[in-house]
XYZ file of C-alpha atoms in Angstrom:
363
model
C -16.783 9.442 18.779
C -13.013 9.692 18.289
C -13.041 12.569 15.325
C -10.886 14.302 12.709
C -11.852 17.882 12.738
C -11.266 21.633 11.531
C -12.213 24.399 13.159
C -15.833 23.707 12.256
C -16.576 20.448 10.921
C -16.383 16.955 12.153
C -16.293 13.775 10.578
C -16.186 10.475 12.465
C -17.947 7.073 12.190
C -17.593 3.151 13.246
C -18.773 0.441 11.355
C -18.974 -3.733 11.668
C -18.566 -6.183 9.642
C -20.022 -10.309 11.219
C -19.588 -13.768 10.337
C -21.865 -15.775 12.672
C -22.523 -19.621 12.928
C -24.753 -21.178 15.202
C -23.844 -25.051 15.958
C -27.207 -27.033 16.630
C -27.537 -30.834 17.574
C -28.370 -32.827 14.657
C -29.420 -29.891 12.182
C -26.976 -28.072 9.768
C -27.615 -24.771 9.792
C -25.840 -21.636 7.169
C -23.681 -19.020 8.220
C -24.911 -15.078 8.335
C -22.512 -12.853 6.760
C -23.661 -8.946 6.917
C -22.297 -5.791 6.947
C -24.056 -5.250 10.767
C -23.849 -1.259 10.580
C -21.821 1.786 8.857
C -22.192 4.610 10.767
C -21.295 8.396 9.898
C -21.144 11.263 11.958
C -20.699 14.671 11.084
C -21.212 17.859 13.438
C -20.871 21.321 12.778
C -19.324 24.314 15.510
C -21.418 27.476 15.157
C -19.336 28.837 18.154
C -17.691 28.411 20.877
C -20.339 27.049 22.728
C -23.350 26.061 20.034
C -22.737 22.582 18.189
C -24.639 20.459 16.322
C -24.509 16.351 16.183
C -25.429 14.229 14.097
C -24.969 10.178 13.204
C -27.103 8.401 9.855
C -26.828 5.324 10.190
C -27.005 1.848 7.653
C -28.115 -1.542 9.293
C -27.465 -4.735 6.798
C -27.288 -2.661 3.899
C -30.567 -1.624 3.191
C -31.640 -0.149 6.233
C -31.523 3.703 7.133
C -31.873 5.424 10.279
C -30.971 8.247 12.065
C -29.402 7.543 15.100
C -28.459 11.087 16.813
C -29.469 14.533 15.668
C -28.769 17.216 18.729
C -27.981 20.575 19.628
C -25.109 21.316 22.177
C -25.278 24.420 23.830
C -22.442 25.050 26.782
C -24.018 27.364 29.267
C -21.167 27.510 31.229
C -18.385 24.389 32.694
C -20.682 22.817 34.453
C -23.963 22.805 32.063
C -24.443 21.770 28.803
C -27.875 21.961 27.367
C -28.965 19.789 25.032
C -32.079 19.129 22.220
C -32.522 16.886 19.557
C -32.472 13.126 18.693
C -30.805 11.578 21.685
C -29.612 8.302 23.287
C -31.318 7.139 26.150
C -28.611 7.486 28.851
C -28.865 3.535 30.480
C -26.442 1.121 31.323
C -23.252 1.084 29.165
C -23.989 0.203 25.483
C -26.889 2.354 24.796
C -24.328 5.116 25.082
C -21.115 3.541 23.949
C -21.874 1.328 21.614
C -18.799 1.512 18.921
C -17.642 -2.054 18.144
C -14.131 -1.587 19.622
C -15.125 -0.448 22.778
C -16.816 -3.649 24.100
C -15.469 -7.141 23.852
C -17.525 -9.860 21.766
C -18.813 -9.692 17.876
C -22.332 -8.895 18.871
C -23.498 -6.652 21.801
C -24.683 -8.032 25.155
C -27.903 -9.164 24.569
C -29.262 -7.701 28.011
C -28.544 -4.385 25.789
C -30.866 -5.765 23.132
C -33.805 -6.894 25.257
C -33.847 -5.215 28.047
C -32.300 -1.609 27.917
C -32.832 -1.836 24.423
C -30.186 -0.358 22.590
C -29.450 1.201 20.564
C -32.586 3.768 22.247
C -32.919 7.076 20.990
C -35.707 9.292 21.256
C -36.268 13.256 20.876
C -35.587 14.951 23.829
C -34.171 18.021 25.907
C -32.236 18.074 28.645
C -29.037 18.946 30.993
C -25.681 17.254 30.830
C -21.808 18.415 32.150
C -19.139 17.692 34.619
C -18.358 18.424 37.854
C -14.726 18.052 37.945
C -14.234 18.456 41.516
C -16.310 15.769 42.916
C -15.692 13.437 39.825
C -19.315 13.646 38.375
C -20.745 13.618 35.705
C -24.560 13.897 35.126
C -27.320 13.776 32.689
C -31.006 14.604 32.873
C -33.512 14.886 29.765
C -37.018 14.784 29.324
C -38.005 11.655 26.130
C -40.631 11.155 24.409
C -41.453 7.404 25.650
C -41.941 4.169 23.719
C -44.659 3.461 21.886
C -46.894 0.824 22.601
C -49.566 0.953 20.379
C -50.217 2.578 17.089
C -53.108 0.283 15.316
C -51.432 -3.006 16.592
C -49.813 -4.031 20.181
C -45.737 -2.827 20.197
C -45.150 -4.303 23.633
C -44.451 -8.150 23.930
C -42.863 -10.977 26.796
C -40.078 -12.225 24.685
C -38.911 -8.841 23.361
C -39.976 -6.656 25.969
C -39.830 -3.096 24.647
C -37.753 -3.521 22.188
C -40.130 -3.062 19.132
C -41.535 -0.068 21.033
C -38.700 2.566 19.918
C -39.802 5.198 18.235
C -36.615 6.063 16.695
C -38.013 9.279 15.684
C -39.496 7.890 13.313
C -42.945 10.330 12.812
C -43.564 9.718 16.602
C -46.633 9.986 18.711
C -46.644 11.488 22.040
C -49.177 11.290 25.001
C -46.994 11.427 27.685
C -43.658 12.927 28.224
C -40.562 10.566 30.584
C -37.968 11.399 32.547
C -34.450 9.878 32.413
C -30.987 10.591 34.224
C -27.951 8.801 34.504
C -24.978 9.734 37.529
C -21.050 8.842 36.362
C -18.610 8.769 39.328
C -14.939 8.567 37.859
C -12.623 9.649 40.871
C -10.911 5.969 40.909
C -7.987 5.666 38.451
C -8.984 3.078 36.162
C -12.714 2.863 37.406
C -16.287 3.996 36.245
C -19.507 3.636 37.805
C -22.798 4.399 37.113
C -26.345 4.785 38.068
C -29.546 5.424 35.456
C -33.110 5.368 35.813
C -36.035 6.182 33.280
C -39.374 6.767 34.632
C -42.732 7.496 32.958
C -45.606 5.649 30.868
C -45.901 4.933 26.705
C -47.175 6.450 24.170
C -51.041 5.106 22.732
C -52.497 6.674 19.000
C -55.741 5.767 20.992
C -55.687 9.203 22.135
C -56.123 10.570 19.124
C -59.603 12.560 18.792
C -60.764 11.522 22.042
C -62.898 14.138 23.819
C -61.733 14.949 27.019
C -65.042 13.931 28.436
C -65.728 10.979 26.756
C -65.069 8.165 29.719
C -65.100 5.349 28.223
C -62.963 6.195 24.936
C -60.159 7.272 27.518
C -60.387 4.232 29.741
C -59.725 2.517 26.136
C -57.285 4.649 25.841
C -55.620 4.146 29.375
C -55.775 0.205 28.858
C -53.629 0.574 25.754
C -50.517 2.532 28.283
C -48.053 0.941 30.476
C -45.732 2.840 32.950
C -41.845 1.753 33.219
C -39.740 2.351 35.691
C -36.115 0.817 35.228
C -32.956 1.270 37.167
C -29.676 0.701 36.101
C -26.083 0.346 37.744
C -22.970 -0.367 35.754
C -19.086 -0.187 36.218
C -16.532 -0.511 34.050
C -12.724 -1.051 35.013
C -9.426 -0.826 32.918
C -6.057 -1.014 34.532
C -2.140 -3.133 34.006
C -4.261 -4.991 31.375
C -7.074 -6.026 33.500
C -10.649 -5.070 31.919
C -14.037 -5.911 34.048
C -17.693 -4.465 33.155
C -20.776 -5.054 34.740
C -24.251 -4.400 34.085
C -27.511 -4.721 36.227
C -31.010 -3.178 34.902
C -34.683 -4.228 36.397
C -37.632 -3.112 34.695
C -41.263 -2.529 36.786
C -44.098 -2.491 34.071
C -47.770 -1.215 35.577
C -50.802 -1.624 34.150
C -49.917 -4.729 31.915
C -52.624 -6.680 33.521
C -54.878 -4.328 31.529
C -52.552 -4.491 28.289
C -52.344 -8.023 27.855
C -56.063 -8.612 28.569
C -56.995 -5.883 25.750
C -54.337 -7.567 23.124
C -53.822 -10.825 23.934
C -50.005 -10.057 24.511
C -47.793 -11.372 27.573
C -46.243 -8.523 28.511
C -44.479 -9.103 31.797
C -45.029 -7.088 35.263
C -40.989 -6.766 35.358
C -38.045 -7.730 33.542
C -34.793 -8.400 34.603
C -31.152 -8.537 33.051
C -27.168 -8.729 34.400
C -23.670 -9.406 33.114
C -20.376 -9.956 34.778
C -17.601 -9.522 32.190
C -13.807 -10.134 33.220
C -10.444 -10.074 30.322
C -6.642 -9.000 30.145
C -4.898 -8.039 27.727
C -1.792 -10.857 26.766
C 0.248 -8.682 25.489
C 1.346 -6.974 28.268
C 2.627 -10.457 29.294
C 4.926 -9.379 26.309
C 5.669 -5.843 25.705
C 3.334 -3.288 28.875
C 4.378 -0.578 25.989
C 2.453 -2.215 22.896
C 0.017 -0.175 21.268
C -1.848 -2.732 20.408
C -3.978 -4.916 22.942
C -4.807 -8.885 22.705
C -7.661 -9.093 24.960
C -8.811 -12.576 26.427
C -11.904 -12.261 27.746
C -15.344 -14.257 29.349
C -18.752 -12.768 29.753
C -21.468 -14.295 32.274
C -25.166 -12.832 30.888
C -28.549 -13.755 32.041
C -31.646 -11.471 31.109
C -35.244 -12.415 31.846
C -38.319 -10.747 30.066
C -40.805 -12.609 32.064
C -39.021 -11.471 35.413
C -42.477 -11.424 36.843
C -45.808 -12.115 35.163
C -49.473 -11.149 35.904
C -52.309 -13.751 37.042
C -53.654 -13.328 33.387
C -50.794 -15.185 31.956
C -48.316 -18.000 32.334
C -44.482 -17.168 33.185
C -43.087 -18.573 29.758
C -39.634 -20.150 31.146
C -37.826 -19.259 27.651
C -37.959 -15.984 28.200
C -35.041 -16.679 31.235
C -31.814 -16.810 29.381
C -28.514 -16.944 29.836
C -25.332 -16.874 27.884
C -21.666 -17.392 28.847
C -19.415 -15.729 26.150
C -15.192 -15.998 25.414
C -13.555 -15.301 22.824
C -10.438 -12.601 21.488
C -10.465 -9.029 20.582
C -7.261 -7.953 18.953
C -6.800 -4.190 18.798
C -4.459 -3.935 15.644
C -4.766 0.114 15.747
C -6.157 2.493 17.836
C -9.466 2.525 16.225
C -9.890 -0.980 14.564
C -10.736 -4.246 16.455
C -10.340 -8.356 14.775
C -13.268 -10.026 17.076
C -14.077 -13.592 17.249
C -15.640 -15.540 20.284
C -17.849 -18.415 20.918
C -21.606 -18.317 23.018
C -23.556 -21.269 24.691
C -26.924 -19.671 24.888
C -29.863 -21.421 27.126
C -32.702 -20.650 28.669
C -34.906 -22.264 31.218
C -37.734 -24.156 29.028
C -35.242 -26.976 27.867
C -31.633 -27.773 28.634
C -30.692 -27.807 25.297
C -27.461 -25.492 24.531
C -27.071 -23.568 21.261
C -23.572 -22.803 20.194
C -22.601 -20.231 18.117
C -19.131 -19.142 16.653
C -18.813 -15.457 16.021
C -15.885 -13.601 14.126
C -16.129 -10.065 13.052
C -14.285 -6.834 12.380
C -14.673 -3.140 14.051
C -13.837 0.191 12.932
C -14.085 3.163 14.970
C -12.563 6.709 13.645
């Protein structure tokens, strides 16, 4: 976060505020207002090298969560260890996520459903820069999501979504790997490579005796390994902005998951966005220090990418949205947002529209 400090402490936070209104054929439907999130962040410097972060967060009011918690420890310029509450480093949004550094009231919706931001877990790891070859690199060790704990977590339309952990009193059964690779050596250009690897978490395992073969296989059937890869770039030069996001998701065992709980859990899932704007008022003053950013977002995500034998590819599942709309950076730090979606998917050629307006605060 951008952050007014002393020698110590740190305050920061974002926050955003959304009008949305969805247009449907024939049917009136109400506006949602909501005060989306308030975020704060404080951290603390114990010395030079030992920090601690931390962000609490408030979704639509009433909802609490912590959303980072971590130690910082500088070993030396190139390696940072790192332990706490921590985002999961894939794609773009997961990691940068403030409201005035992506275009559009809401968040790309591949970041919802497939990655799923925002995706924190507790972890430890390695992070830092290598300067010289324009790296930089991140490696931790998650707990994984959690896909059953007395009911089924893990579902086609929503993918993994409602299997974050958050933190939240988790279980564990299985550690997971995940890394993410920065190269930034081209002026104006970022690009990026993640992957997360490893298998969920089950409360099956609970009290199970190491010996007892058929409790375990129970057990087993309740798991699913995930692999996912990720590439993104993002590019910002003389006005132009471009982003661009790719993730696939390779689910085992799901044959055995869905057959258990009568879920649809997918054997992959799928999700990309091409993003292109420019910023009019260079067309005006290059100097301004504020930017007027026209912009269009192509998105299509897919969390039936690939189904098992024992169930049926649902075709709604395959959606896309195409995105324009305004962001209007009045300050370095706050963003006015409004755009408008047409959001389909492959079951039915009907089109929802939906008008979004919102403001973002970032300090």
């Amino acid at each position: 976060l951008n952050t007014v400090s002393n020698t110590r402490v740190t305050l920061g936070g974002y926050g955003e505020m959304d009008f949305n209104q969805p247009f449907i054929d024939k049917t009136r439907s109400n506006a949602n207002l909501d005060v989306h999130r308030m975020v704060l962040l404080t951290g603390y410097k114990f010395s030079d090298n030992v920090s601690f972060v931390t962000e609490v967060e408030f979704e639509h009011v009433k909802e609490v969560y912590i959303e980072q918690a971590f130690v910082n420890w500088k070993l030396n310029d190139y390696i940072n260890f790192r332990g706490g509450l921590m985002l999961g480093p894939m794609g773009i949004v997961n990691e940068y996520h403030e409201p005035v550094t992506f275009n559009g009231v809401e968040r790309p919706n591949l970041d919802k459903y497939i990655v799923p931001t925002t995706w924190r877990e507790i972890g430890a790891g390695f992070m830092g820069n290598i300067n010289e070859i324009n790296l930089k690199y991140q490696v931790y060790v998650f707990n994984g999501f959690n896909s059953y704990d007395g009911s089924a977590k893990l579902s086609g339309s929503n993918g993994f979504r409602s299997g974050r952990q958050k933190a939240a009193e988790s279980t564990m059964s299985s550690p997971n790997l995940a890394y993410k690779i920065d190269y930034y050596g081209i002026s104006g250009l970022k690009i990026g490579a993640s992957g997360y690897f490893g298998k969920t978490q089950s409360t099956l395992y609970d009290g199970v005796l190491t010996d007892d073969n058929s409790a375990l296989a129970s057990a087993d059937s309740s798991v699913v390994g995930l692999s996912m890869l990720g590439f993104d770039m993002r590019y910002r030069k003389n006005g132009i902005e471009a982003r661009g996001q790719y993730v696939l998701g390779n689910i085992t065992n799901s044959g055995q998951y869905n057959s258990k709980f009568g879920t649809d859990l997918a054997k992959s899932i799928q999700g990309y966005y091409v993003e292109l704007g420019y910023d009019l008022l260079r067309l005006i003053d290059k100097n301004s220090t504020k930017r007027l950013v026209l912009f269009s977002r192509y998105e299509n995500y897919d969390t039936h990418h690939k189904v098992g034998n024992e169930i049926t590819k649902n075709k709604a599942y395959n959606r896309t949205e195409i995105t324009t709309g305004l962001t209007y950076h009045i300050a370095n730090g706050v963003a006015l947002k409004g755009d408008w979606q047409l959001i389909q998917n492959k079951a039915t050629n009907e089109t929802k529209k939906m008008l979004n307006l919102g403001i973002g605060v970032w300090f």
